[in-house]
Amino acid sequence: ARAFAGCDAAAGLLASSALDERWKTDLPEFLGAFVAALARSFPEQLPLYTALLSHPRLHDRPQVAASVAILGGALLQAGVSVDTVGRRLVGLLEHPHPNVRSCAADALQHFPH
């Protein structure tokens, strides 16, 4: 039950970030630290956050979709499901909004070479 609560909390954070312009600067730093802490303390919850990348409701609004891409970058940095996350981010490169495409491209820079 705690894992689902965490997933709901992340979805709420991503949705609320669309209301605040700081998502462009603060959200990458916050989500990077959040995913790193989760990887240390609750690694079993990380697949739930990976699933957020596929959630269709989160792709409807450009700032939320950009936030999802930023989450993907944080997951890649932590080495979480890199193939799945990478595929989802590549899909976001085709999003109609340029900010989403830009965030996805930035996030893909964390893909391990």
Short mmCIF file of C-alpha atoms in Angstrom, two decimals, residues 4 22 24 29 33 37 39-40 50 58 83 90 93-94 101 105:
data_model
loop_
_atom_site.label_atom_id
_atom_site.label_comp_id
_atom_site.label_asym_id
_atom_site.label_seq_id
_atom_site.Cartn_x
_atom_site.Cartn_y
_atom_site.Cartn_z
CA PHE A 4 1.00 2.96 -4.33
CA ARG A 22 10.29 26.64 -11.09
CA LYS A 24 12.38 24.13 -15.21
CA GLU A 29 17.40 18.73 -8.88
CA ALA A 33 17.69 13.65 -5.14
CA ALA A 37 17.07 8.50 -1.94
CA ALA A 39 17.10 3.84 -4.67
CA ARG A 40 18.91 3.71 -1.33
CA THR A 50 9.10 4.07 -14.10
CA LEU A 58 0.43 12.72 -17.58
CA ASP A 83 15.99 0.34 -21.50
CA VAL A 90 12.54 8.53 -27.07
CA LEU A 93 10.97 13.27 -28.42
CA GLU A 94 7.96 13.19 -30.75
CA ARG A 101 10.98 17.40 -26.58
CA ALA A 105 16.48 15.18 -25.04
#
